[in-house]
Short mmCIF file of C-alpha atoms in Angstrom, two decimals:
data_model
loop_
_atom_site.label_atom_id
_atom_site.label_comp_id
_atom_site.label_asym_id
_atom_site.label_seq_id
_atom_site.Cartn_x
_atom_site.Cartn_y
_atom_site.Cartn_z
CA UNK J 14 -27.03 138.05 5.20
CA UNK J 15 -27.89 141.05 6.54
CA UNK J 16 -26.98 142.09 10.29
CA UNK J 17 -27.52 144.56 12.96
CA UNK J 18 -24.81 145.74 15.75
CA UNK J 19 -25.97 147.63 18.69
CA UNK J 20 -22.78 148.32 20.68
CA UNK J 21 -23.90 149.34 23.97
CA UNK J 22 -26.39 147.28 25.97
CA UNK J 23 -27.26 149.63 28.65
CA UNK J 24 -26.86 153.31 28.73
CA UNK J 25 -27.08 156.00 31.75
CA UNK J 26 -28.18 159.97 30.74
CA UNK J 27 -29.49 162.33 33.18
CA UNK J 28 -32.67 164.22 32.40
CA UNK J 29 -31.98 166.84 30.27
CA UNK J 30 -28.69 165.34 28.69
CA UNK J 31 -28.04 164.62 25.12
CA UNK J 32 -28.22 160.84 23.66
CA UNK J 33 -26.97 158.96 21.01
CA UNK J 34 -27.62 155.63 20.45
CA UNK J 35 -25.55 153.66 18.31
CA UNK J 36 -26.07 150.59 15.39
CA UNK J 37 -23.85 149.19 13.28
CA UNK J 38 -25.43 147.16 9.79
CA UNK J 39 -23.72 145.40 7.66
CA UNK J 40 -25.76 145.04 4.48
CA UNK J 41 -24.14 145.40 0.87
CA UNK J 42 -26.14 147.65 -1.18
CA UNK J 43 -28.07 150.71 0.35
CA UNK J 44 -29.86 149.24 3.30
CA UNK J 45 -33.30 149.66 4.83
CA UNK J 46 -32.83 150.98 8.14
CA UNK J 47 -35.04 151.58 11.10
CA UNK J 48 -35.42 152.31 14.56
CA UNK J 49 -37.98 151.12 17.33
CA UNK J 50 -38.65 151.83 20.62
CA UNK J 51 -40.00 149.19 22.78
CA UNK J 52 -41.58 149.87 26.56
CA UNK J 53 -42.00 147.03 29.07
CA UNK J 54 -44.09 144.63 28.47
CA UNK J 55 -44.77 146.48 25.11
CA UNK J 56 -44.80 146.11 21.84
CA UNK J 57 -42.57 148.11 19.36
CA UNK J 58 -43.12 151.64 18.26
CA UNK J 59 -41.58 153.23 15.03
CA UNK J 60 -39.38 155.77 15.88
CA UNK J 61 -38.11 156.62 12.32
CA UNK J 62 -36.64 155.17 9.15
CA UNK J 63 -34.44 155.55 6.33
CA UNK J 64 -34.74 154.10 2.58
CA UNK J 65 -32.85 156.85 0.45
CA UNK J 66 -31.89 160.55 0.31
CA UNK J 67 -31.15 162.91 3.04
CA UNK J 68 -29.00 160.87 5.74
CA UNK J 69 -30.50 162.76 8.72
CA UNK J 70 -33.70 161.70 9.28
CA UNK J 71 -36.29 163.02 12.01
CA UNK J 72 -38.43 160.94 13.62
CA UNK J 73 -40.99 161.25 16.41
CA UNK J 74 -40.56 162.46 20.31
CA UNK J 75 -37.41 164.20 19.02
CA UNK J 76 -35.37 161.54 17.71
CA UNK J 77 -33.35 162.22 14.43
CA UNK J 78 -30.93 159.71 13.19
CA UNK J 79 -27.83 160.11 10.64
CA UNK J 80 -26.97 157.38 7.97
CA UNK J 81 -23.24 157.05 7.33
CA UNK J 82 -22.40 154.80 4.71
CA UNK J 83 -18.56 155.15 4.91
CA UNK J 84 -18.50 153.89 8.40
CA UNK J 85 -21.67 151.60 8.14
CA UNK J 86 -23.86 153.72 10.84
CA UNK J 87 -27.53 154.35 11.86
CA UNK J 88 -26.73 156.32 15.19
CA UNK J 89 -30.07 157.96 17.07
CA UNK J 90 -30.04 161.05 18.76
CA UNK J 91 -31.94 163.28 20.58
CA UNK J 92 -30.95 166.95 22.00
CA UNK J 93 -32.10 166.16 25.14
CA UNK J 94 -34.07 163.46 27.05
CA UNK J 95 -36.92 162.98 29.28
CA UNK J 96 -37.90 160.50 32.10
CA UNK J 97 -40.54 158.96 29.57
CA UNK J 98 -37.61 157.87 26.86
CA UNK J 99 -36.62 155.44 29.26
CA UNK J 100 -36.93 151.97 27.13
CA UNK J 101 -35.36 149.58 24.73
CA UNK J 102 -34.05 150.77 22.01
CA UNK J 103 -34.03 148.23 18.57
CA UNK J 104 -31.93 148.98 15.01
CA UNK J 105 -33.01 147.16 12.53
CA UNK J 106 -32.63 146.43 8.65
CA UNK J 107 -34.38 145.29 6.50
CA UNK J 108 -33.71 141.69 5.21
CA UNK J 109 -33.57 140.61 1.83
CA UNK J 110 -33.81 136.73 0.22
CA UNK J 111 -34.40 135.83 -2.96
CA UNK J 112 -38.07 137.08 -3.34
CA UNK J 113 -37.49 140.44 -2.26
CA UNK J 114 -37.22 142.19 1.02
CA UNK J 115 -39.18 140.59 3.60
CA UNK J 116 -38.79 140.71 7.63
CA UNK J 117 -36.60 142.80 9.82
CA UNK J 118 -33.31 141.98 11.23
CA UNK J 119 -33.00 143.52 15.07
CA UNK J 120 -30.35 144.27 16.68
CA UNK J 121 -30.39 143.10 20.39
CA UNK J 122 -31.36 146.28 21.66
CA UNK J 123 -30.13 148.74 23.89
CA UNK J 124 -31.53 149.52 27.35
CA UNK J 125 -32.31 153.32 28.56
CA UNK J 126 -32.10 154.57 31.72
CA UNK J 127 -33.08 157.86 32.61
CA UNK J 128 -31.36 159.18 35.75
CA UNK J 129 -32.99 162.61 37.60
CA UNK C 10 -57.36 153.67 11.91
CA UNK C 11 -57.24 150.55 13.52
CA UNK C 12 -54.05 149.21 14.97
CA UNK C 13 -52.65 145.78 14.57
CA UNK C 14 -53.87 143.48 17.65
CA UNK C 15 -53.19 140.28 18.90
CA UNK C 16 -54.70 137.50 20.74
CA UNK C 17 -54.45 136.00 23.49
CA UNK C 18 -52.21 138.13 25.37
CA UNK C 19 -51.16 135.88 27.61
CA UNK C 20 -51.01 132.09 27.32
CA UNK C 21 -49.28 129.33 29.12
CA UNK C 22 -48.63 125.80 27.54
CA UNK C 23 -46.95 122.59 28.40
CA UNK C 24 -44.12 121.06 26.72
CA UNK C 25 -45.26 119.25 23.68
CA UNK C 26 -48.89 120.42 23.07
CA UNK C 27 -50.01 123.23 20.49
CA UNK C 28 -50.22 126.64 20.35
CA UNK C 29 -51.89 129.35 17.45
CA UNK C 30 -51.61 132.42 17.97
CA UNK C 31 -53.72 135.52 16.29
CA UNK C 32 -53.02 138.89 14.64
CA UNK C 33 -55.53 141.39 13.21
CA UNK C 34 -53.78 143.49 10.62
CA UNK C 35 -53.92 147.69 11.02
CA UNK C 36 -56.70 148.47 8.31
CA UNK C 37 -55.22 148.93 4.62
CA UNK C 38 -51.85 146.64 5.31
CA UNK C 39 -51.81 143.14 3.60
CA UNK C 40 -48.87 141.94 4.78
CA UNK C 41 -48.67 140.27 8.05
CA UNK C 42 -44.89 139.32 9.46
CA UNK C 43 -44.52 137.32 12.92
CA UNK C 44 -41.36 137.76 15.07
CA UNK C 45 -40.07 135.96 18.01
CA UNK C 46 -38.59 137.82 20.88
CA UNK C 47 -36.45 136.07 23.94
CA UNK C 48 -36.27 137.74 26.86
CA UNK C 49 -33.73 140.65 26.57
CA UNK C 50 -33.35 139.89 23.19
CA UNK C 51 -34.36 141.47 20.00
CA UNK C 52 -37.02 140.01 18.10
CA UNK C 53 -36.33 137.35 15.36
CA UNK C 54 -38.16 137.14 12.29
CA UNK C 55 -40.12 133.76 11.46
CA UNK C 56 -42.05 134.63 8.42
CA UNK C 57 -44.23 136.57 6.33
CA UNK C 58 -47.42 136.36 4.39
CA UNK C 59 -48.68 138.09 1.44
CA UNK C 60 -51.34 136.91 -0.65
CA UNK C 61 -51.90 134.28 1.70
CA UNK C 62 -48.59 132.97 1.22
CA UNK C 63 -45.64 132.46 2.63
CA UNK C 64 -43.17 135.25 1.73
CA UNK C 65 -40.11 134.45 3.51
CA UNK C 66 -39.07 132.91 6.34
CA UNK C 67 -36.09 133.13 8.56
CA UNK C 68 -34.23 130.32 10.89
CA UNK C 69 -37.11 128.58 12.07
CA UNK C 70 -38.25 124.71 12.45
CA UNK C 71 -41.56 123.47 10.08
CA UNK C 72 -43.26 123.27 13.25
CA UNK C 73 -43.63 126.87 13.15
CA UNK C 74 -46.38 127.31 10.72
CA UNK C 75 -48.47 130.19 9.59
CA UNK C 76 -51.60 131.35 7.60
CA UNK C 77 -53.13 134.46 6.41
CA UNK C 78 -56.80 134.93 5.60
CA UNK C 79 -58.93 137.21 2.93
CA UNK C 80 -58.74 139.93 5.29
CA UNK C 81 -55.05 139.93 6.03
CA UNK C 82 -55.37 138.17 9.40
CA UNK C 83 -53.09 135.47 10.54
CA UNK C 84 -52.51 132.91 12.67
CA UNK C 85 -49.13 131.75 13.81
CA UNK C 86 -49.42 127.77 14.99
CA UNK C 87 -46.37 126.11 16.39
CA UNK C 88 -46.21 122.29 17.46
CA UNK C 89 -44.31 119.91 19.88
CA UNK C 90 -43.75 123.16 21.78
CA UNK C 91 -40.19 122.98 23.72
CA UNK C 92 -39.30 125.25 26.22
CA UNK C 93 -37.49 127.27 24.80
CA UNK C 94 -40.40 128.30 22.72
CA UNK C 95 -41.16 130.57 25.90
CA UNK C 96 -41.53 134.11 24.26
CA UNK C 97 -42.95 136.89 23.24
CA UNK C 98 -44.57 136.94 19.80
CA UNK C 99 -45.05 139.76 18.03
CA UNK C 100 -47.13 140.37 14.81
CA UNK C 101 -46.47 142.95 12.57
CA UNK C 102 -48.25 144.77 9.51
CA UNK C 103 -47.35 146.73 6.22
CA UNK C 104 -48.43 147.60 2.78
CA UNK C 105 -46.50 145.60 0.37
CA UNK C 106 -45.56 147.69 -3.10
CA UNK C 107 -45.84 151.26 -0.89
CA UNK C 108 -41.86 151.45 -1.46
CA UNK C 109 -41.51 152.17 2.31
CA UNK C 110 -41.43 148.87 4.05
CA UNK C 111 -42.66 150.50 6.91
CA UNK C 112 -44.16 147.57 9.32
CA UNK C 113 -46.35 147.91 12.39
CA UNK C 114 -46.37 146.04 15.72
CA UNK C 115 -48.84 144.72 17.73
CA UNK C 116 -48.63 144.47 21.68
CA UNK C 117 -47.43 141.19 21.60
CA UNK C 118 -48.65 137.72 23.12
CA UNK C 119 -46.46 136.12 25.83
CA UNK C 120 -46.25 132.44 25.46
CA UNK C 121 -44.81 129.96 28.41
CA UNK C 122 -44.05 126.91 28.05
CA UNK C 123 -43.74 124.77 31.22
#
């Protein structure tokens, strides 16, 4: 079965700073892989996604993400971060059974904060 | 374009009673998935329907339960709720066959159970 790491539950960055988020998958062939962006009380935006081709993939507000398949990686990153990124961040894969790919397996997020 | 919305947004039950729950697909999707999210935990899928059927379902009890209508609404119906059915539950839409498997969330409706 397909899973989803996500390392780091919070994470601190000052205005301004870099970011990278990190998730793990573990998925045998070439996975489905996604990240979302969840504000409180929200629910979950599509940041950006990745099915084949290049590995870095841009996304919306800024984000771009790299697939590495030797080390099994989905990291998001963004040059430099605003007050409003602060969230929860979700990697996800998608999940295959015998039909097909179906759902979406999460990872259990990791939460943003956005120091001035 | 419409989004994908949900109904009721807020809803509190008591142990054992019944609970459906509603999603309006975004316009063109026909695939409706429903997801189960603890607090401070990511969400869990429960199941998907296409074709008014189910398409798959993940580590869930039959008394979750689920149907989609002709115009790629759903419901999501649980029974015997328990408390630890206290959640929020989040419906999702896509376009099956685009190749993308791109899916698209709703707000979310936060069930307690008490």
């Amino acid at each position: 079965a397909q899973s989803v790491t996500q390392p780091d539950i919070h994470i601190t960055v000052s205005e301004g700073a870099s970011l990278e988020l990190r998730c793990n998958y573990s998925y045998g062939a070439t996975p489905y892989l996604f990240w979302y962006v969840q504000s409180p009380g929200q629910g979950l935006q599509l940041l950006l996604k990745y099915f084949s081709g290049d590995t870095l993939v841009q996304g919306i507000k800024g984000f771009e993400a790299e697939f590495k398949r030797s080390q099994s990686s989905f990291n998001l990153r963004k040059p430099s971060v605003h007050w409003s990124d602060a969230a929860e961040y979700f990697c996800a894969v998608a999940r295959y059974s015998g039909g097909g790919a179906d759902g979406l397996t999460f990872g259990k997020g990791t939460h943003l904060i956005i120091q001035p | 374009e419409t989004g994908v919305t949900q109904s009721p947004t807020h809803l509190i039950k008591t142990r054992g009673q019944q609970v459906t729950l509603r999603c309006s697909s975004q316009s063109g999707h026909n695939t409706v998935s429903w997801y189960q999210q603890a607090l401070g935990q990511g969400p869990q899928f429960i199941f998907q329907y296409y074709r008014e059927e189910e398409n798959g379902r993940g580590n869930f009890p039959p008394r979750f339960s689920g149907l989609q209508f002709p115009n790629y609404s759903s419901e999501l119906n649980v029974n015997a709720l328990e408390l630890d059915d206290s959640a929020l539950y989040l419906c999702a839409s896509s376009l099956a066959g685009q190749g993308s498997y791109e899916q698209y969330f709703g707000p979310g409706t936060r069930l307690t159970v008490t």
